[in-house]
PDB file of C-alpha atoms and ligand atoms in Angstrom:
ATOM      1  CA  UNK Z 208      23.821  17.872  25.913  1.00 97.00           C
ATOM      2  CA  UNK Z 209      25.034  14.520  24.331  1.00 97.00           C
ATOM      3  CA  UNK Z 210      25.019  14.282  20.444  1.00 97.00           C
ATOM      4  CA  UNK Z 211      26.277  11.533  18.050  1.00 98.00           C
ATOM      5  CA  UNK Z 212      28.655  13.419  15.524  1.00 98.00           C
ATOM      6  CA  UNK Z 213      29.806  12.540  12.084  1.00 98.00           C
ATOM      7  CA  UNK Z 214      33.479  12.963  12.138  1.00 97.00           C
ATOM      8  CA  UNK Z 215      34.374  11.151   8.767  1.00 96.00           C
ATOM      9  CA  UNK Z 216      34.056   7.854   7.248  1.00 96.00           C
ATOM     10  CA  UNK Z 217      32.802   5.172   9.710  1.00 97.00           C
ATOM     11  CA  UNK Z 218      33.799   7.670  12.543  1.00 97.00           C
ATOM     12  CA  UNK Z 219      30.538   8.699  14.493  1.00 97.00           C
ATOM     13  CA  UNK Z 220      31.665   9.765  18.175  1.00 98.00           C
ATOM     14  CA  UNK Z 221      29.223  10.384  21.312  1.00 97.00           C
ATOM     15  CA  UNK Z 222      30.149  13.994  22.273  1.00 96.00           C
ATOM     16  CA  UNK Z 223      29.053  16.557  24.606  1.00 97.00           C
ATOM     17  CA  UNK Z 224      27.965  19.658  22.450  1.00 96.00           C
ATOM     18  CA  UNK Z 225      26.370  23.044  23.730  1.00 95.00           C
ATOM     19  CA  UNK Z 226      22.411  23.246  24.656  1.00 96.00           C
ATOM     20  CA  UNK Z 227      21.059  25.549  21.782  1.00 92.00           C
ATOM     21  CA  UNK Z 228      19.701  28.145  24.238  1.00 84.00           C
ATOM     22  CA  UNK Z 229      20.071  31.174  21.785  1.00 91.00           C
ATOM     23  CA  UNK Z 230      16.550  30.742  20.041  1.00 96.00           C
ATOM     24  CA  UNK Z 231      15.350  33.817  17.953  1.00 97.00           C
ATOM     25  CA  UNK Z 232      11.705  34.600  18.568  1.00 97.00           C
ATOM     26  CA  UNK Z 233      10.554  32.446  15.841  1.00 97.00           C
ATOM     27  CA  UNK Z 234      12.348  29.300  16.996  1.00 97.00           C
ATOM     28  CA  UNK Z 235      11.593  26.399  19.429  1.00 98.00           C
ATOM     29  CA  UNK Z 236      13.689  23.749  21.002  1.00 98.00           C
ATOM     30  CA  UNK Z 237      12.662  20.299  20.645  1.00 98.00           C
ATOM     31  CA  UNK Z 238      13.435  17.288  22.525  1.00 98.00           C
ATOM     32  CA  UNK Z 239      14.171  14.676  20.389  1.00 98.00           C
ATOM     33  CA  UNK Z 240      12.279  11.190  21.015  1.00 98.00           C
ATOM     34  CA  UNK Z 241      12.930   9.562  17.651  1.00 98.00           C
ATOM     35  CA  UNK Z 242      14.775   9.415  14.836  1.00 98.00           C
ATOM     36  CA  UNK Z 243      14.808   7.301  11.448  1.00 97.00           C
ATOM     37  CA  UNK Z 244      17.815   6.217   9.379  1.00 96.00           C
ATOM     38  CA  UNK Z 245      17.617   7.506   6.085  1.00 94.00           C
ATOM     39  CA  UNK Z 246      19.881   5.714   3.183  1.00 91.00           C
ATOM     40  CA  UNK Z 247      21.647   9.112   2.878  1.00 93.00           C
ATOM     41  CA  UNK Z 248      23.027   8.742   6.624  1.00 96.00           C
ATOM     42  CA  UNK Z 249      24.331   5.363   5.747  1.00 95.00           C
ATOM     43  CA  UNK Z 250      26.138   6.818   2.851  1.00 95.00           C
ATOM     44  CA  UNK Z 251      27.513   9.601   5.066  1.00 97.00           C
ATOM     45  CA  UNK Z 252      28.611   6.898   7.664  1.00 97.00           C
ATOM     46  CA  UNK Z 253      29.846   4.533   5.335  1.00 97.00           C
ATOM     47  CA  UNK Z 254      31.655   6.883   2.729  1.00 96.00           C
ATOM     48  CA  UNK Z 255      32.179   9.887   4.712  1.00 95.00           C
ATOM     49  CA  UNK Z 256      30.020  11.741   2.184  1.00 94.00           C
ATOM     50  CA  UNK Z 257      27.227  11.584  -0.238  1.00 93.00           C
ATOM     51  CA  UNK Z 258      27.689  12.760  -3.678  1.00 88.00           C
ATOM     52  CA  UNK Z 259      28.781  16.344  -3.902  1.00 89.00           C
ATOM     53  CA  UNK Z 260      28.148  16.828  -0.321  1.00 92.00           C
ATOM     54  CA  UNK Z 261      31.235  16.478   1.504  1.00 94.00           C
ATOM     55  CA  UNK Z 262      31.221  17.218   5.282  1.00 96.00           C
ATOM     56  CA  UNK Z 263      33.631  20.383   6.279  1.00 96.00           C
ATOM     57  CA  UNK Z 264      33.120  20.070  10.195  1.00 96.00           C
ATOM     58  CA  UNK Z 265      31.649  17.395  12.488  1.00 97.00           C
ATOM     59  CA  UNK Z 266      27.779  17.246  12.578  1.00 97.00           C
ATOM     60  CA  UNK Z 267      24.837  15.192  13.501  1.00 97.00           C
ATOM     61  CA  UNK Z 268      23.125  13.293  11.009  1.00 97.00           C
ATOM     62  CA  UNK Z 269      19.235  12.468  10.996  1.00 97.00           C
ATOM     63  CA  UNK Z 270      16.297  14.167   9.271  1.00 97.00           C
ATOM     64  CA  UNK Z 271      13.609  12.074  10.187  1.00 97.00           C
ATOM     65  CA  UNK Z 272      12.558  12.946  13.556  1.00 97.00           C
ATOM     66  CA  UNK Z 273       9.911  13.785  16.154  1.00 98.00           C
ATOM     67  CA  UNK Z 274       9.961  14.915  19.516  1.00 98.00           C
ATOM     68  CA  UNK Z 275       8.305  17.186  22.160  1.00 98.00           C
ATOM     69  CA  UNK Z 276       8.357  20.916  22.425  1.00 98.00           C
ATOM     70  CA  UNK Z 277      11.037  21.726  25.118  1.00 98.00           C
ATOM     71  CA  UNK Z 278      11.282  25.631  24.706  1.00 97.00           C
ATOM     72  CA  UNK Z 279       8.451  27.618  23.323  1.00 97.00           C
ATOM     73  CA  UNK Z 280       8.056  30.480  20.948  1.00 97.00           C
ATOM     74  CA  UNK Z 281       6.220  33.534  21.983  1.00 95.00           C
ATOM     75  CA  UNK Z 282       5.259  33.840  18.261  1.00 97.00           C
ATOM     76  CA  UNK Z 283       3.640  30.290  18.199  1.00 97.00           C
ATOM     77  CA  UNK Z 284       1.611  30.048  21.372  1.00 96.00           C
ATOM     78  CA  UNK Z 285      -0.285  26.681  20.023  1.00 96.00           C
ATOM     79  CA  UNK Z 286       3.140  24.826  20.448  1.00 98.00           C
ATOM     80  CA  UNK Z 287       3.141  24.427  24.302  1.00 98.00           C
ATOM     81  CA  UNK Z 288       5.896  22.816  26.249  1.00 98.00           C
ATOM     82  CA  UNK Z 289       5.195  18.985  26.042  1.00 98.00           C
ATOM     83  CA  UNK Z 290       3.420  19.173  22.337  1.00 98.00           C
ATOM     84  CA  UNK Z 291       4.246  15.955  20.475  1.00 98.00           C
ATOM     85  CA  UNK Z 292       5.449  17.199  17.127  1.00 98.00           C
ATOM     86  CA  UNK Z 293       7.106  15.766  13.702  1.00 98.00           C
ATOM     87  CA  UNK Z 294       9.857  17.996  12.474  1.00 98.00           C
ATOM     88  CA  UNK Z 295       9.878  19.162   8.774  1.00 97.00           C
ATOM     89  CA  UNK Z 296      13.950  19.462   8.306  1.00 97.00           C
ATOM     90  CA  UNK Z 297      13.884  21.594   5.147  1.00 95.00           C
ATOM     91  CA  UNK Z 298      14.428  25.067   5.352  1.00 93.00           C
ATOM     92  CA  UNK Z 299      13.904  26.639   1.825  1.00 95.00           C
ATOM     93  CA  UNK Z 300      14.973  30.198   1.162  1.00 94.00           C
ATOM     94  CA  UNK Z 301      11.444  31.593   0.649  1.00 94.00           C
ATOM     95  CA  UNK Z 302      12.314  34.152  -1.872  1.00 96.00           C
ATOM     96  CA  UNK Z 303      13.559  32.377  -5.124  1.00 97.00           C
ATOM     97  CA  UNK Z 304      11.766  31.636  -8.221  1.00 97.00           C
ATOM     98  CA  UNK Z 305      10.839  28.110  -7.124  1.00 97.00           C
ATOM     99  CA  UNK Z 306       9.730  29.091  -3.696  1.00 97.00           C
ATOM    100  CA  UNK Z 307       7.830  31.961  -4.780  1.00 97.00           C
ATOM    101  CA  UNK Z 308       5.982  29.178  -7.363  1.00 97.00           C
ATOM    102  CA  UNK Z 309       5.297  27.082  -4.317  1.00 93.00           C
ATOM    103  CA  UNK Z 310       7.688  24.675  -5.364  1.00 93.00           C
ATOM    104  CA  UNK Z 311       9.953  24.814  -2.119  1.00 92.00           C
ATOM    105  CA  UNK Z 312      11.317  21.317  -2.803  1.00 90.00           C
ATOM    106  CA  UNK Z 313      13.233  22.773  -5.837  1.00 93.00           C
ATOM    107  CA  UNK Z 314      14.680  25.772  -3.916  1.00 95.00           C
ATOM    108  CA  UNK Z 315      18.806  25.740  -4.735  1.00 92.00           C
ATOM    109  CA  UNK Z 316      19.277  27.405  -1.640  1.00 92.00           C
ATOM    110  CA  UNK Z 317      17.635  24.859   0.373  1.00 93.00           C
ATOM    111  CA  UNK Z 318      18.873  24.449   3.974  1.00 93.00           C
ATOM    112  CA  UNK Z 319      18.663  20.973   5.527  1.00 92.00           C
ATOM    113  CA  UNK Z 320      18.943  19.689   9.120  1.00 96.00           C
ATOM    114  CA  UNK Z 321      21.639  16.691   9.150  1.00 96.00           C
ATOM    115  CA  UNK Z 322      23.058  17.440   5.950  1.00 94.00           C
ATOM    116  CA  UNK Z 323      26.319  18.637   4.378  1.00 94.00           C
ATOM    117  CA  UNK Z 324      24.742  20.471   1.376  1.00 90.00           C
ATOM    118  CA  UNK Z 325      25.007  23.899   3.330  1.00 89.00           C
ATOM    119  CA  UNK Z 326      27.921  25.376   5.347  1.00 91.00           C
ATOM    120  CA  UNK Z 327      28.121  25.884   8.161  1.00 93.00           C
ATOM    121  CA  UNK Z 328      26.199  22.410   8.369  1.00 95.00           C
ATOM    122  CA  UNK Z 329      23.048  22.256  10.365  1.00 94.00           C
ATOM    123  CA  UNK Z 330      23.155  19.356  12.903  1.00 95.00           C
ATOM    124  CA  UNK Z 331      20.225  16.832  12.659  1.00 97.00           C
ATOM    125  CA  UNK Z 332      18.193  14.692  14.992  1.00 97.00           C
ATOM    126  CA  UNK Z 333      20.875  12.358  16.671  1.00 98.00           C
ATOM    127  CA  UNK Z 334      21.057  14.550  19.583  1.00 97.00           C
ATOM    128  CA  UNK Z 335      19.268  15.357  22.918  1.00 98.00           C
ATOM    129  CA  UNK Z 336      17.607  18.607  21.499  1.00 98.00           C
ATOM    130  CA  UNK Z 337      17.335  20.547  18.489  1.00 97.00           C
ATOM    131  CA  UNK Z 338      16.833  24.246  17.575  1.00 97.00           C
ATOM    132  CA  UNK Z 339      14.128  24.517  14.788  1.00 97.00           C
ATOM    133  CA  UNK Z 340      11.843  27.199  13.544  1.00 97.00           C
ATOM    134  CA  UNK Z 341       8.643  26.851  14.834  1.00 98.00           C
ATOM    135  CA  UNK Z 342       6.970  26.680  11.748  1.00 97.00           C
ATOM    136  CA  UNK Z 343       8.685  23.627  10.668  1.00 97.00           C
ATOM    137  CA  UNK Z 344       6.979  21.566  13.819  1.00 98.00           C
ATOM    138  CA  UNK Z 345       3.933  19.764  12.930  1.00 97.00           C
ATOM    139  CA  UNK Z 346       1.589  18.834  16.115  1.00 98.00           C
ATOM    140  CA  UNK Z 347       0.966  15.042  16.114  1.00 98.00           C
ATOM    141  CA  UNK Z 348      -2.622  13.304  16.632  1.00 97.00           C
ATOM    142  CA  UNK Z 349      -2.430  11.202  19.875  1.00 97.00           C
ATOM    143  CA  UNK Z 350      -2.573   7.813  17.769  1.00 97.00           C
ATOM    144  CA  UNK Z 351       0.764   8.558  15.935  1.00 98.00           C
ATOM    145  CA  UNK Z 352       3.558   7.429  17.822  1.00 98.00           C
ATOM    146  CA  UNK Z 353       6.969   8.885  17.892  1.00 98.00           C
ATOM    147  CA  UNK Z 354       8.533   6.209  15.828  1.00 97.00           C
ATOM    148  CA  UNK Z 355       5.641   6.622  13.295  1.00 97.00           C
ATOM    149  CA  UNK Z 356       6.373  10.330  13.235  1.00 98.00           C
ATOM    150  CA  UNK Z 357       9.724   9.978  12.351  1.00 97.00           C
ATOM    151  CA  UNK Z 358       8.668   8.072   9.020  1.00 96.00           C
ATOM    152  CA  UNK Z 359       6.444  11.194   8.158  1.00 97.00           C
ATOM    153  CA  UNK Z 360       9.512  12.815   6.323  1.00 96.00           C
ATOM    154  CA  UNK Z 361       9.971   9.758   3.885  1.00 97.00           C
ATOM    155  CA  UNK Z 362       6.341   9.403   3.626  1.00 97.00           C
ATOM    156  CA  UNK Z 363       5.645  12.853   2.442  1.00 96.00           C
ATOM    157  CA  UNK Z 364       8.402  12.130  -0.251  1.00 96.00           C
ATOM    158  CA  UNK Z 365       6.337   9.140  -1.323  1.00 97.00           C
ATOM    159  CA  UNK Z 366       2.879  11.138  -1.550  1.00 97.00           C
ATOM    160  CA  UNK Z 367       4.725  13.704  -3.608  1.00 96.00           C
ATOM    161  CA  UNK Z 368       5.894  11.165  -5.944  1.00 97.00           C
ATOM    162  CA  UNK Z 369       2.310   9.689  -6.062  1.00 97.00           C
ATOM    163  CA  UNK Z 370       0.970  13.008  -6.754  1.00 96.00           C
ATOM    164  CA  UNK Z 371       3.152  13.329  -9.770  1.00 96.00           C
ATOM    165  CA  UNK Z 372       2.118   9.948 -10.809  1.00 97.00           C
ATOM    166  CA  UNK Z 373      -1.396  11.179 -11.047  1.00 96.00           C
ATOM    167  CA  UNK Z 374      -4.706   9.300 -10.677  1.00 95.00           C
ATOM    168  CA  UNK Z 375      -3.906   5.565  -9.521  1.00 96.00           C
ATOM    169  CA  UNK Z 376      -7.174   3.999  -9.573  1.00 96.00           C
ATOM    170  CA  UNK Z 377      -7.380   1.071 -12.067  1.00 95.00           C
ATOM    171  CA  UNK Z 378      -3.450   1.392 -12.660  1.00 97.00           C
ATOM    172  CA  UNK Z 379      -0.718  -1.288 -12.201  1.00 96.00           C
ATOM    173  CA  UNK Z 380       2.264   0.139 -10.391  1.00 97.00           C
ATOM    174  CA  UNK Z 381       5.964  -1.449 -10.386  1.00 97.00           C
ATOM    175  CA  UNK Z 382       8.251  -0.279  -7.805  1.00 98.00           C
ATOM    176  CA  UNK Z 383      11.911  -0.723  -8.111  1.00 97.00           C
ATOM    177  CA  UNK Z 384      13.575  -0.843  -4.728  1.00 97.00           C
ATOM    178  CA  UNK Z 385      12.320  -2.112  -1.645  1.00 96.00           C
ATOM    179  CA  UNK Z 386      13.821  -0.046   0.969  1.00 94.00           C
ATOM    180  CA  UNK Z 387      11.830   2.304   3.380  1.00 94.00           C
ATOM    181  CA  UNK Z 388      10.862   4.541   0.402  1.00 96.00           C
ATOM    182  CA  UNK Z 389       9.851   1.658  -2.008  1.00 97.00           C
ATOM    183  CA  UNK Z 390       7.912   0.030   0.931  1.00 96.00           C
ATOM    184  CA  UNK Z 391       6.070   3.328   1.795  1.00 96.00           C
ATOM    185  CA  UNK Z 392       5.278   3.627  -2.072  1.00 97.00           C
ATOM    186  CA  UNK Z 393       3.469   0.177  -1.869  1.00 96.00           C
ATOM    187  CA  UNK Z 394       1.500   1.071   1.022  1.00 95.00           C
ATOM    188  CA  UNK Z 395       0.495   4.495  -0.242  1.00 96.00           C
ATOM    189  CA  UNK Z 396      -0.192   3.217  -3.710  1.00 96.00           C
ATOM    190  CA  UNK Z 397      -2.292   0.163  -2.551  1.00 95.00           C
ATOM    191  CA  UNK Z 398      -4.974   2.390  -1.105  1.00 95.00           C
ATOM    192  CA  UNK Z 399      -5.758   3.899  -4.695  1.00 95.00           C
ATOM    193  CA  UNK Z 400      -5.523   0.852  -6.918  1.00 94.00           C
ATOM    194  CA  UNK Z 401      -6.654  -2.709  -6.622  1.00 92.00           C
ATOM    195  CA  UNK Z 402      -4.287  -3.524  -9.739  1.00 93.00           C
ATOM    196  CA  UNK Z 403      -1.190  -5.271  -9.108  1.00 92.00           C
ATOM    197  CA  UNK Z 404       1.531  -3.557  -7.408  1.00 95.00           C
ATOM    198  CA  UNK Z 405       4.905  -5.405  -7.666  1.00 96.00           C
ATOM    199  CA  UNK Z 406       8.114  -4.572  -6.100  1.00 97.00           C
ATOM    200  CA  UNK Z 407      11.710  -5.590  -7.032  1.00 97.00           C
ATOM    201  CA  UNK Z 408      14.835  -5.711  -5.097  1.00 96.00           C
ATOM    202  CA  UNK Z 409      18.133  -7.777  -5.109  1.00 96.00           C
ATOM    203  CA  UNK Z 410      18.125  -8.098  -1.358  1.00 96.00           C
ATOM    204  CA  UNK Z 411      16.422 -11.213  -0.224  1.00 96.00           C
ATOM    205  CA  UNK Z 412      15.300  -9.447   3.367  1.00 96.00           C
ATOM    206  CA  UNK Z 413      13.796  -6.127   1.482  1.00 96.00           C
ATOM    207  CA  UNK Z 414      11.687  -8.488  -0.663  1.00 96.00           C
ATOM    208  CA  UNK Z 415      10.676 -10.737   2.468  1.00 96.00           C
ATOM    209  CA  UNK Z 416       9.601  -7.463   4.288  1.00 94.00           C
ATOM    210  CA  UNK Z 417       7.419  -6.581   1.360  1.00 94.00           C
ATOM    211  CA  UNK Z 418       5.751  -9.955   0.960  1.00 95.00           C
ATOM    212  CA  UNK Z 419       4.942  -9.528   4.590  1.00 94.00           C
ATOM    213  CA  UNK Z 420       3.594  -5.948   4.412  1.00 89.00           C
ATOM    214  CA  UNK Z 421       1.298  -7.571   1.482  1.00 88.00           C
ATOM    215  CA  UNK Z 422       2.639  -6.617  -1.897  1.00 89.00           C
ATOM    216  CA  UNK Z 423       1.297  -8.569  -4.904  1.00 84.00           C
ATOM    217  CA  UNK Z 424       4.850  -9.972  -6.083  1.00 93.00           C
ATOM    218  CA  UNK Z 425       8.068  -9.060  -4.475  1.00 96.00           C
ATOM    219  CA  UNK Z 426      10.577 -10.077  -7.309  1.00 96.00           C
ATOM    220  CA  UNK Z 427      14.450 -10.395  -7.664  1.00 96.00           C
ATOM    221  CA  UNK Z 428      15.746  -9.209 -10.773  1.00 95.00           C
ATOM    222  CA  UNK Z 429      18.714 -11.947 -10.590  1.00 95.00           C
ATOM    223  CA  UNK Z 430      16.427 -14.532 -10.731  1.00 96.00           C
ATOM    224  CA  UNK Z 431      16.082 -16.350 -13.874  1.00 95.00           C
ATOM    225  CA  UNK Z 432      12.256 -16.316 -14.220  1.00 95.00           C
ATOM    226  CA  UNK Z 433      12.202 -12.486 -13.297  1.00 95.00           C
ATOM    227  CA  UNK Z 434      11.257 -11.421 -16.870  1.00 95.00           C
ATOM    228  CA  UNK Z 435       8.527 -13.930 -16.967  1.00 96.00           C
ATOM    229  CA  UNK Z 436       6.906 -13.226 -14.041  1.00 95.00           C
ATOM    230  CA  UNK Z 437       6.879  -9.487 -14.486  1.00 94.00           C
ATOM    231  CA  UNK Z 438       5.365  -9.890 -18.302  1.00 94.00           C
ATOM    232  CA  UNK Z 439       2.492 -12.452 -16.638  1.00 95.00           C
ATOM    233  CA  UNK Z 440       1.408  -9.885 -13.985  1.00 94.00           C
ATOM    234  CA  UNK Z 441       1.391  -7.050 -16.627  1.00 94.00           C
ATOM    235  CA  UNK Z 442       1.160  -8.296 -20.248  1.00 95.00           C
ATOM    236  CA  UNK Z 443       0.994  -4.754 -21.732  1.00 96.00           C
ATOM    237  CA  UNK Z 444       3.238  -3.552 -19.215  1.00 97.00           C
ATOM    238  CA  UNK Z 445       2.711  -1.535 -16.046  1.00 97.00           C
ATOM    239  CA  UNK Z 446       1.015   1.732 -16.209  1.00 98.00           C
ATOM    240  CA  UNK Z 447       3.218   3.244 -13.380  1.00 98.00           C
ATOM    241  CA  UNK Z 448       6.769   3.012 -12.556  1.00 97.00           C
ATOM    242  CA  UNK Z 449       7.876   4.216  -9.260  1.00 98.00           C
ATOM    243  CA  UNK Z 450      11.722   4.327  -8.962  1.00 97.00           C
ATOM    244  CA  UNK Z 451      12.827   4.025  -5.517  1.00 96.00           C
ATOM    245  CA  UNK Z 452      16.172   2.079  -5.969  1.00 94.00           C
ATOM    246  CA  UNK Z 453      18.573   4.872  -7.025  1.00 88.00           C
ATOM    247  CA  UNK Z 454      20.717   2.423  -8.859  1.00 88.00           C
ATOM    248  CA  UNK Z 455      21.998   4.072 -11.726  1.00 85.00           C
ATOM    249  CA  UNK Z 456      20.990   1.244 -14.374  1.00 89.00           C
ATOM    250  CA  UNK Z 457      17.607   0.473 -13.288  1.00 90.00           C
ATOM    251  CA  UNK Z 458      15.688   2.787 -15.483  1.00 90.00           C
ATOM    252  CA  UNK Z 459      17.375   1.763 -18.553  1.00 90.00           C
ATOM    253  CA  UNK Z 460      16.809  -2.129 -17.398  1.00 89.00           C
ATOM    254  CA  UNK Z 461      13.006  -1.595 -16.480  1.00 93.00           C
ATOM    255  CA  UNK Z 462      11.669   0.810 -19.080  1.00 93.00           C
ATOM    256  CA  UNK Z 463      10.556  -2.353 -21.109  1.00 94.00           C
ATOM    257  CA  UNK Z 464       8.240  -3.261 -18.451  1.00 96.00           C
ATOM    258  CA  UNK Z 465       6.355  -0.133 -18.709  1.00 97.00           C
ATOM    259  CA  UNK Z 466       3.367   0.307 -20.796  1.00 97.00           C
ATOM    260  CA  UNK Z 467       3.218   2.582 -23.819  1.00 96.00           C
ATOM    261  CA  UNK Z 468       2.204   5.874 -22.609  1.00 96.00           C
ATOM    262  CA  UNK Z 469       2.761   4.653 -19.243  1.00 96.00           C
ATOM    263  CA  UNK Z 470       4.145   6.942 -16.317  1.00 97.00           C
ATOM    264  CA  UNK Z 471       7.934   6.867 -14.543  1.00 97.00           C
ATOM    265  CA  UNK Z 472       8.361   8.932 -11.262  1.00 97.00           C
ATOM    266  CA  UNK Z 473      11.805   8.664 -10.071  1.00 95.00           C
ATOM    267  CA  UNK Z 474      12.334   9.232  -6.055  1.00 94.00           C
TER     268      UNK Z 474
HETATM  269 ZN1   ZN G 611      16.350  11.231   3.680  1.00 65.02          ZN
HETATM  270 ZN1   ZN G 612      13.957  29.009  -2.567  1.00 65.02          ZN
END
């Protein structure tokens, strides 16, 4: 089958790799239909690595994906061949103290598809097919397209952050970073509050996108009237900051715009 493998910095190759036919009883094979490109995928491509995750062998990126069941698991009869599914890319150990406390996202032994965080690396979604535990497949309602479904992984990240932020009703929200995560933060948060939601970024196209999807104000910190605009929208500061830029200096520069007693969630 065909796959796009990351060989190194700015080196992705269109390759033939073996079809993953050796499934265990609890595994299925999914024919992949749509894959999102995460910021981490771009880091792997542009830098050949991300932080401490340094690839030791070629592997397929892509952890935001959807597809249809190609090969069934006898243990999961509800996942018939042809069932449309989104894929949960994380595979926690299920035995550590965090997994036992139902906080699998904190698992230090987490395996993740399309990531060099563990070795051997697990191939991600930029392939024709993927072998995956059946429990990682989430059947899709008819109205959810494959493209929408590939956004469910970043949307899950956002919903977890909103849960940590608590009740949003009547709260103003500042979102730093207007990438996919920041935009999804706005879309989700706007369902829970009618107070101002403001998004910031230094990239004009990202701000234009935010304006298009209806954000109250999309502001550029490099503009001279940035501070005055933010202060006029929330004179006592914002109730909640959702930090979705990943830039190291953002928290230091932004904390003064948060209300005393407000809440900060880093994504
Ligand atoms: Zn990601
Ligand atoms: Zn664990």
